[in-house]
Amino acid sequence: MKNFSSERALKFTESVIREMTRICLKHQGVNLAQGFPDFPAPIEIKESAIQAIRADLNQYAITWGTPNLRQAIAEKFAWYNGVTMDPEKEITVCCGSTEAMVSSLMAIVNSGQEVIVFEPFYENYGPDTILCDATSRFIPLREPEWHFDERELTKAFTNKTKAIIINTPNNPTGKVFSYEELNFIADLCLKWGVVAVTDEIYEHILFDGAKHISIASLPGMREQTITINSISKTYSLTGWRVGWAIASAQLTASIRKVHDFLTVGAPHPLQEAAANALRMDRSYYQILAKEYEARRDFLARVLDEAGFHVYRPQGAYYIMTDVGHFGFLDDVTFAFDLVEKFGIATVPGSSFYSRSSFGSTKVRFCFPKKMETLEQAAEKLRHFKNETEKLN
Ligand SMILES: Cc1ncc(COP(=O)(O)O)c(C=O)c1O
């Protein structure tokens, strides 16, 4: 039969993360694969969405976002990230950071240009660059600290480079990029005229005193950075699909055009509620981080006791592990075995690498879950440990 798919669509596969969620449902397992909370979102935010619907904010909003939400984004970016932006000209509200990322890349990258991506990487960045007809240049982050090699990064910047994607705090490694690392990247961006596209959706989920730094706040980078964020992770609202891109007026003008024709706009009543979320008392963020730290500590201990090699995250809500010593063929075989026999869904490490072999001994767990869900996972992991010991 004739294949009607575009060459572009044939270049990438279905999301492994979302596929694991479906398999998990089939086996009625505990889903530690896809990163979304199983606990409720803040009640006051839900109430404000209901009120917005009742107030009939049910038609298209301004394509680049309601003035109220853009104002709230600008206020929060100023106090938390230390950068002042004009909500009229420098902020675009999108359908989640997923759309903000793809609209931004499409707005700036030409066919054949290169985009530098640190690997392991959040799996969307691969298809994102393919959709722009760009070529990804992968720079390894090496465990256990997930540092990049400065010489390797320096060599990756050329006349063909248009953008570098940064994700801090990082999915899947939990790395929080340091000031020195960001400064090094910023110097290269300024030297080569490269745009830093930085996904900061885990900016409030930080452990052990780690500090989040936005590369847009470094000297010279305000005009050369697109900062991507959303309400998904910070306010536990992954299904609302409200995110944004913050960038200079010149970059924003391009992003807004792509965004307009891709999606027209994010859900109007949810934008109003999102504005209230961004204005919540600042203590909310401290509590959020503390609660996630307790979950991280719990799951890291359980995984360690079950025999996994744990890379302790400094931020975000994932734990990358090494499972090579369990003797499975590869990460995919291991992940399927774990969900089918023991009822725990994870993500095979290879889905975060450009070549499967790079992630073939790794598996990622996520922990945005109620403690009782994590306790169920712990029980299943103890079962896994007992069965593994019997075999050896
Ligand atoms: C690094 C990263 N960026 C973006 C997203 C998607 O965010 P959104 O729900 O805002 O589209 C995720 C979701 O897991 C993520 O981990």
PDB file of C-alpha atoms in Angstrom, residues 122-355:
ATOM      1  CA  TYR A 122      13.742  15.321  26.876  1.00  0.00           C
ATOM      2  CA  GLU A 123      12.488  13.236  23.986  1.00  0.00           C
ATOM      3  CA  ASN A 124      10.476  16.036  22.273  1.00  0.00           C
ATOM      4  CA  TYR A 125      13.603  17.975  21.305  1.00  0.00           C
ATOM      5  CA  GLY A 126      14.532  15.366  18.653  1.00  0.00           C
ATOM      6  CA  PRO A 127      11.235  15.611  16.692  1.00  0.00           C
ATOM      7  CA  ASP A 128      11.170  19.393  17.359  1.00  0.00           C
ATOM      8  CA  THR A 129      14.369  19.881  15.378  1.00  0.00           C
ATOM      9  CA  ILE A 130      13.238  17.442  12.665  1.00  0.00           C
ATOM     10  CA  LEU A 131      10.001  19.429  12.262  1.00  0.00           C
ATOM     11  CA  CYS A 132      12.161  22.496  11.527  1.00  0.00           C
ATOM     12  CA  ASP A 133      14.275  20.569   9.035  1.00  0.00           C
ATOM     13  CA  ALA A 134      17.280  21.271  11.217  1.00  0.00           C
ATOM     14  CA  THR A 135      20.134  18.997  12.237  1.00  0.00           C
ATOM     15  CA  SER A 136      20.730  18.234  15.916  1.00  0.00           C
ATOM     16  CA  ARG A 137      24.299  18.327  17.246  1.00  0.00           C
ATOM     17  CA  PHE A 138      24.342  16.273  20.420  1.00  0.00           C
ATOM     18  CA  ILE A 139      26.664  17.101  23.290  1.00  0.00           C
ATOM     19  CA  PRO A 140      26.935  14.446  25.991  1.00  0.00           C
ATOM     20  CA  LEU A 141      26.213  15.157  29.632  1.00  0.00           C
ATOM     21  CA  ARG A 142      28.293  12.521  31.391  1.00  0.00           C
ATOM     22  CA  GLU A 143      27.250  10.773  34.561  1.00  0.00           C
ATOM     23  CA  PRO A 144      27.562  10.786  37.514  1.00  0.00           C
ATOM     24  CA  GLU A 145      27.551  14.626  37.618  1.00  0.00           C
ATOM     25  CA  TRP A 146      26.162  15.063  34.083  1.00  0.00           C
ATOM     26  CA  HIS A 147      28.815  17.649  33.173  1.00  0.00           C
ATOM     27  CA  PHE A 148      29.537  18.561  29.569  1.00  0.00           C
ATOM     28  CA  ASP A 149      33.036  18.757  28.163  1.00  0.00           C
ATOM     29  CA  GLU A 150      33.872  22.398  27.432  1.00  0.00           C
ATOM     30  CA  ARG A 151      36.074  21.498  24.464  1.00  0.00           C
ATOM     31  CA  GLU A 152      33.368  19.335  22.906  1.00  0.00           C
ATOM     32  CA  LEU A 153      30.812  22.111  23.279  1.00  0.00           C
ATOM     33  CA  THR A 154      33.174  24.731  21.868  1.00  0.00           C
ATOM     34  CA  LYS A 155      33.777  22.562  18.780  1.00  0.00           C
ATOM     35  CA  ALA A 156      30.033  22.116  18.210  1.00  0.00           C
ATOM     36  CA  PHE A 157      29.479  25.866  17.632  1.00  0.00           C
ATOM     37  CA  THR A 158      29.996  26.776  13.965  1.00  0.00           C
ATOM     38  CA  ASN A 159      28.543  29.146  11.353  1.00  0.00           C
ATOM     39  CA  LYS A 160      25.756  26.624  10.868  1.00  0.00           C
ATOM     40  CA  THR A 161      24.599  26.752  14.498  1.00  0.00           C
ATOM     41  CA  LYS A 162      21.343  28.631  15.027  1.00  0.00           C
ATOM     42  CA  ALA A 163      20.264  27.589  18.511  1.00  0.00           C
ATOM     43  CA  ILE A 164      21.208  25.631  21.589  1.00  0.00           C
ATOM     44  CA  ILE A 165      18.531  23.951  23.699  1.00  0.00           C
ATOM     45  CA  ILE A 166      19.112  24.055  27.445  1.00  0.00           C
ATOM     46  CA  ASN A 167      16.862  22.378  29.980  1.00  0.00           C
ATOM     47  CA  THR A 168      17.514  23.288  33.593  1.00  0.00           C
ATOM     48  CA  PRO A 169      16.553  21.694  35.976  1.00  0.00           C
ATOM     49  CA  ASN A 170      16.964  18.845  33.572  1.00  0.00           C
ATOM     50  CA  ASN A 171      14.767  15.997  32.489  1.00  0.00           C
ATOM     51  CA  PRO A 172      15.844  13.147  32.646  1.00  0.00           C
ATOM     52  CA  THR A 173      19.044  13.645  34.681  1.00  0.00           C
ATOM     53  CA  GLY A 174      17.947  16.042  37.441  1.00  0.00           C
ATOM     54  CA  LYS A 175      20.980  18.220  36.661  1.00  0.00           C
ATOM     55  CA  VAL A 176      20.751  21.909  37.550  1.00  0.00           C
ATOM     56  CA  PHE A 177      23.115  23.896  35.321  1.00  0.00           C
ATOM     57  CA  SER A 178      25.542  25.992  37.381  1.00  0.00           C
ATOM     58  CA  TYR A 179      26.328  29.673  36.885  1.00  0.00           C
ATOM     59  CA  GLU A 180      29.761  28.749  35.492  1.00  0.00           C
ATOM     60  CA  GLU A 181      28.270  26.299  32.984  1.00  0.00           C
ATOM     61  CA  LEU A 182      25.631  28.790  31.823  1.00  0.00           C
ATOM     62  CA  ASN A 183      28.233  31.517  31.563  1.00  0.00           C
ATOM     63  CA  PHE A 184      30.383  29.274  29.397  1.00  0.00           C
ATOM     64  CA  ILE A 185      27.391  28.545  27.126  1.00  0.00           C
ATOM     65  CA  ALA A 186      26.432  32.240  27.040  1.00  0.00           C
ATOM     66  CA  ASP A 187      29.936  33.259  25.904  1.00  0.00           C
ATOM     67  CA  LEU A 188      29.712  30.807  22.996  1.00  0.00           C
ATOM     68  CA  CYS A 189      26.197  32.016  22.083  1.00  0.00           C
ATOM     69  CA  LEU A 190      27.393  35.623  22.038  1.00  0.00           C
ATOM     70  CA  LYS A 191      30.519  34.793  20.050  1.00  0.00           C
ATOM     71  CA  TRP A 192      28.619  32.830  17.359  1.00  0.00           C
ATOM     72  CA  GLY A 193      25.294  34.717  17.357  1.00  0.00           C
ATOM     73  CA  VAL A 194      23.401  31.656  18.563  1.00  0.00           C
ATOM     74  CA  VAL A 195      20.011  31.775  20.317  1.00  0.00           C
ATOM     75  CA  ALA A 196      19.724  29.975  23.670  1.00  0.00           C
ATOM     76  CA  VAL A 197      16.334  28.275  23.872  1.00  0.00           C
ATOM     77  CA  THR A 198      15.914  27.337  27.500  1.00  0.00           C
ATOM     78  CA  ASP A 199      13.216  25.086  28.882  1.00  0.00           C
ATOM     79  CA  GLU A 200      12.808  26.007  32.544  1.00  0.00           C
ATOM     80  CA  ILE A 201       9.586  24.241  33.440  1.00  0.00           C
ATOM     81  CA  TYR A 202      11.117  22.627  36.546  1.00  0.00           C
ATOM     82  CA  GLU A 203      12.558  25.925  37.849  1.00  0.00           C
ATOM     83  CA  HIS A 204      10.896  25.577  41.256  1.00  0.00           C
ATOM     84  CA  ILE A 205      11.622  21.887  41.825  1.00  0.00           C
ATOM     85  CA  LEU A 206      15.069  22.118  43.401  1.00  0.00           C
ATOM     86  CA  PHE A 207      16.782  20.036  46.088  1.00  0.00           C
ATOM     87  CA  ASP A 208      19.653  20.297  48.569  1.00  0.00           C
ATOM     88  CA  GLY A 209      19.828  24.096  48.240  1.00  0.00           C
ATOM     89  CA  ALA A 210      20.344  24.052  44.430  1.00  0.00           C
ATOM     90  CA  LYS A 211      19.698  27.446  42.781  1.00  0.00           C
ATOM     91  CA  HIS A 212      17.954  27.967  39.461  1.00  0.00           C
ATOM     92  CA  ILE A 213      19.616  30.428  37.082  1.00  0.00           C
ATOM     93  CA  SER A 214      18.040  31.656  33.840  1.00  0.00           C
ATOM     94  CA  ILE A 215      20.577  32.172  31.079  1.00  0.00           C
ATOM     95  CA  ALA A 216      18.509  35.221  29.984  1.00  0.00           C
ATOM     96  CA  SER A 217      19.754  36.969  33.157  1.00  0.00           C
ATOM     97  CA  LEU A 218      23.429  36.711  32.133  1.00  0.00           C
ATOM     98  CA  PRO A 219      25.092  39.782  30.567  1.00  0.00           C
ATOM     99  CA  GLY A 220      24.194  40.184  26.889  1.00  0.00           C
ATOM    100  CA  MET A 221      21.809  37.225  26.829  1.00  0.00           C
ATOM    101  CA  ARG A 222      18.465  38.995  27.286  1.00  0.00           C
ATOM    102  CA  GLU A 223      18.291  39.702  23.539  1.00  0.00           C
ATOM    103  CA  GLN A 224      19.517  36.259  22.527  1.00  0.00           C
ATOM    104  CA  THR A 225      17.444  33.928  24.710  1.00  0.00           C
ATOM    105  CA  ILE A 226      14.011  32.382  24.415  1.00  0.00           C
ATOM    106  CA  THR A 227      12.835  31.227  27.838  1.00  0.00           C
ATOM    107  CA  ILE A 228      10.159  28.548  27.749  1.00  0.00           C
ATOM    108  CA  ASN A 229       7.916  27.735  30.680  1.00  0.00           C
ATOM    109  CA  SER A 230       4.420  26.567  31.595  1.00  0.00           C
ATOM    110  CA  ILE A 231       2.006  25.955  34.434  1.00  0.00           C
ATOM    111  CA  SER A 232       2.240  22.165  33.909  1.00  0.00           C
ATOM    112  CA  LYS A 233       4.842  21.229  36.493  1.00  0.00           C
ATOM    113  CA  THR A 234       4.908  24.123  38.971  1.00  0.00           C
ATOM    114  CA  TYR A 235       1.147  24.091  39.568  1.00  0.00           C
ATOM    115  CA  SER A 236       0.440  20.409  38.752  1.00  0.00           C
ATOM    116  CA  LEU A 237      -1.720  21.317  35.739  1.00  0.00           C
ATOM    117  CA  THR A 238      -0.238  19.282  32.887  1.00  0.00           C
ATOM    118  CA  GLY A 239      -3.625  18.822  31.196  1.00  0.00           C
ATOM    119  CA  TRP A 240      -4.457  22.519  30.917  1.00  0.00           C
ATOM    120  CA  ARG A 241      -1.944  23.199  28.165  1.00  0.00           C
ATOM    121  CA  VAL A 242      -0.893  26.704  29.088  1.00  0.00           C
ATOM    122  CA  GLY A 243       2.729  27.664  28.520  1.00  0.00           C
ATOM    123  CA  TRP A 244       4.728  30.587  27.152  1.00  0.00           C
ATOM    124  CA  ALA A 245       7.840  31.833  25.411  1.00  0.00           C
ATOM    125  CA  ILE A 246       9.663  34.919  26.690  1.00  0.00           C
ATOM    126  CA  ALA A 247      12.024  36.623  24.240  1.00  0.00           C
ATOM    127  CA  SER A 248      13.106  39.991  22.842  1.00  0.00           C
ATOM    128  CA  ALA A 249      10.529  41.877  20.754  1.00  0.00           C
ATOM    129  CA  GLN A 250      12.287  40.888  17.542  1.00  0.00           C
ATOM    130  CA  LEU A 251      12.284  37.160  18.364  1.00  0.00           C
ATOM    131  CA  THR A 252       8.763  37.377  19.764  1.00  0.00           C
ATOM    132  CA  ALA A 253       7.388  38.875  16.549  1.00  0.00           C
ATOM    133  CA  SER A 254       8.440  35.687  14.705  1.00  0.00           C
ATOM    134  CA  ILE A 255       7.300  33.331  17.459  1.00  0.00           C
ATOM    135  CA  ARG A 256       3.856  34.965  17.548  1.00  0.00           C
ATOM    136  CA  LYS A 257       3.349  34.459  13.819  1.00  0.00           C
ATOM    137  CA  VAL A 258       4.171  30.734  13.978  1.00  0.00           C
ATOM    138  CA  HIS A 259       2.123  30.290  17.141  1.00  0.00           C
ATOM    139  CA  ASP A 260      -0.907  32.043  15.637  1.00  0.00           C
ATOM    140  CA  PHE A 261      -1.061  29.763  12.621  1.00  0.00           C
ATOM    141  CA  LEU A 262      -0.256  26.588  14.566  1.00  0.00           C
ATOM    142  CA  THR A 263      -2.788  26.847  17.380  1.00  0.00           C
ATOM    143  CA  VAL A 264      -4.406  30.349  17.395  1.00  0.00           C
ATOM    144  CA  GLY A 265      -4.227  30.379  21.167  1.00  0.00           C
ATOM    145  CA  ALA A 266      -4.261  28.610  24.506  1.00  0.00           C
ATOM    146  CA  PRO A 267      -7.595  27.982  26.319  1.00  0.00           C
ATOM    147  CA  HIS A 268      -8.959  31.379  27.372  1.00  0.00           C
ATOM    148  CA  PRO A 269     -10.497  30.579  30.797  1.00  0.00           C
ATOM    149  CA  LEU A 270      -7.441  28.561  31.784  1.00  0.00           C
ATOM    150  CA  GLN A 271      -5.200  31.520  30.946  1.00  0.00           C
ATOM    151  CA  GLU A 272      -7.140  33.613  33.455  1.00  0.00           C
ATOM    152  CA  ALA A 273      -6.705  30.952  36.125  1.00  0.00           C
ATOM    153  CA  ALA A 274      -3.018  30.627  35.205  1.00  0.00           C
ATOM    154  CA  ALA A 275      -2.555  34.357  35.890  1.00  0.00           C
ATOM    155  CA  ASN A 276      -3.822  33.778  39.429  1.00  0.00           C
ATOM    156  CA  ALA A 277      -1.524  30.763  39.817  1.00  0.00           C
ATOM    157  CA  LEU A 278       1.503  32.884  38.945  1.00  0.00           C
ATOM    158  CA  ARG A 279       0.492  35.415  41.585  1.00  0.00           C
ATOM    159  CA  MET A 280       0.189  32.883  44.418  1.00  0.00           C
ATOM    160  CA  ASP A 281       1.979  33.558  47.665  1.00  0.00           C
ATOM    161  CA  ARG A 282       5.693  32.882  47.292  1.00  0.00           C
ATOM    162  CA  SER A 283       5.611  30.354  50.140  1.00  0.00           C
ATOM    163  CA  TYR A 284       3.826  28.012  47.681  1.00  0.00           C
ATOM    164  CA  TYR A 285       7.117  27.398  45.852  1.00  0.00           C
ATOM    165  CA  GLN A 286       9.036  26.554  49.004  1.00  0.00           C
ATOM    166  CA  ILE A 287       6.414  24.021  50.053  1.00  0.00           C
ATOM    167  CA  LEU A 288       6.377  22.537  46.543  1.00  0.00           C
ATOM    168  CA  ALA A 289      10.155  22.014  46.575  1.00  0.00           C
ATOM    169  CA  LYS A 290      10.137  20.541  50.104  1.00  0.00           C
ATOM    170  CA  GLU A 291       7.385  18.079  49.224  1.00  0.00           C
ATOM    171  CA  TYR A 292       9.212  16.982  46.096  1.00  0.00           C
ATOM    172  CA  GLU A 293      12.444  16.619  48.053  1.00  0.00           C
ATOM    173  CA  ALA A 294      10.714  14.177  50.436  1.00  0.00           C
ATOM    174  CA  ARG A 295       9.442  12.168  47.444  1.00  0.00           C
ATOM    175  CA  ARG A 296      12.902  12.193  45.868  1.00  0.00           C
ATOM    176  CA  ASP A 297      14.498  10.972  49.100  1.00  0.00           C
ATOM    177  CA  PHE A 298      11.930   8.200  49.477  1.00  0.00           C
ATOM    178  CA  LEU A 299      12.162   6.873  45.907  1.00  0.00           C
ATOM    179  CA  ALA A 300      15.959   7.181  45.757  1.00  0.00           C
ATOM    180  CA  ARG A 301      16.245   5.097  48.945  1.00  0.00           C
ATOM    181  CA  VAL A 302      13.783   2.466  47.717  1.00  0.00           C
ATOM    182  CA  LEU A 303      15.564   2.167  44.359  1.00  0.00           C
ATOM    183  CA  ASP A 304      18.923   1.944  46.055  1.00  0.00           C
ATOM    184  CA  GLU A 305      17.653  -0.818  48.356  1.00  0.00           C
ATOM    185  CA  ALA A 306      16.206  -2.670  45.351  1.00  0.00           C
ATOM    186  CA  GLY A 307      19.703  -2.744  43.811  1.00  0.00           C
ATOM    187  CA  PHE A 308      19.402   0.057  41.220  1.00  0.00           C
ATOM    188  CA  HIS A 309      22.322   2.385  40.621  1.00  0.00           C
ATOM    189  CA  VAL A 310      20.779   5.788  41.403  1.00  0.00           C
ATOM    190  CA  TYR A 311      21.917   9.148  39.995  1.00  0.00           C
ATOM    191  CA  ARG A 312      20.607  11.476  42.678  1.00  0.00           C
ATOM    192  CA  PRO A 313      18.825  14.447  41.048  1.00  0.00           C
ATOM    193  CA  GLN A 314      19.374  18.066  42.167  1.00  0.00           C
ATOM    194  CA  GLY A 315      16.113  19.169  40.585  1.00  0.00           C
ATOM    195  CA  ALA A 316      13.047  18.231  38.439  1.00  0.00           C
ATOM    196  CA  TYR A 317      11.085  15.108  39.347  1.00  0.00           C
ATOM    197  CA  TYR A 318      12.911  12.202  37.765  1.00  0.00           C
ATOM    198  CA  ILE A 319      15.515   9.706  38.847  1.00  0.00           C
ATOM    199  CA  MET A 320      17.829   8.268  36.219  1.00  0.00           C
ATOM    200  CA  THR A 321      19.176   4.845  37.155  1.00  0.00           C
ATOM    201  CA  ASP A 322      21.618   2.340  35.750  1.00  0.00           C
ATOM    202  CA  VAL A 323      20.351  -1.230  35.470  1.00  0.00           C
ATOM    203  CA  GLY A 324      23.165  -2.812  33.420  1.00  0.00           C
ATOM    204  CA  HIS A 325      24.171  -5.138  36.281  1.00  0.00           C
ATOM    205  CA  PHE A 326      20.722  -6.836  36.344  1.00  0.00           C
ATOM    206  CA  GLY A 327      21.771  -8.685  33.181  1.00  0.00           C
ATOM    207  CA  PHE A 328      18.893  -7.828  30.824  1.00  0.00           C
ATOM    208  CA  LEU A 329      19.399  -7.633  27.063  1.00  0.00           C
ATOM    209  CA  ASP A 330      18.814  -3.863  27.106  1.00  0.00           C
ATOM    210  CA  ASP A 331      16.828  -1.035  28.716  1.00  0.00           C
ATOM    211  CA  VAL A 332      13.683  -1.710  26.656  1.00  0.00           C
ATOM    212  CA  THR A 333      13.601  -5.405  27.645  1.00  0.00           C
ATOM    213  CA  PHE A 334      14.149  -4.367  31.250  1.00  0.00           C
ATOM    214  CA  ALA A 335      11.382  -1.717  31.200  1.00  0.00           C
ATOM    215  CA  PHE A 336       8.861  -4.095  29.594  1.00  0.00           C
ATOM    216  CA  ASP A 337       9.737  -6.819  32.098  1.00  0.00           C
ATOM    217  CA  LEU A 338       9.286  -4.388  34.986  1.00  0.00           C
ATOM    218  CA  VAL A 339       5.855  -3.220  33.846  1.00  0.00           C
ATOM    219  CA  GLU A 340       4.529  -6.570  32.643  1.00  0.00           C
ATOM    220  CA  LYS A 341       5.760  -8.744  35.533  1.00  0.00           C
ATOM    221  CA  PHE A 342       6.021  -6.293  38.413  1.00  0.00           C
ATOM    222  CA  GLY A 343       3.546  -3.541  37.513  1.00  0.00           C
ATOM    223  CA  ILE A 344       5.891  -0.538  37.450  1.00  0.00           C
ATOM    224  CA  ALA A 345       6.069   1.617  34.346  1.00  0.00           C
ATOM    225  CA  THR A 346       9.349   3.431  33.689  1.00  0.00           C
ATOM    226  CA  VAL A 347      10.952   4.944  30.613  1.00  0.00           C
ATOM    227  CA  PRO A 348      13.781   3.060  28.876  1.00  0.00           C
ATOM    228  CA  GLY A 349      16.931   5.198  28.900  1.00  0.00           C
ATOM    229  CA  SER A 350      17.432   4.913  25.136  1.00  0.00           C
ATOM    230  CA  SER A 351      14.478   7.247  24.538  1.00  0.00           C
ATOM    231  CA  PHE A 352      16.623  10.092  25.859  1.00  0.00           C
ATOM    232  CA  TYR A 353      19.593   9.491  23.550  1.00  0.00           C
ATOM    233  CA  SER A 354      20.283   9.977  19.848  1.00  0.00           C
ATOM    234  CA  ARG A 355      21.561   6.385  19.647  1.00  0.00           C
TER     235      ARG A 355
END
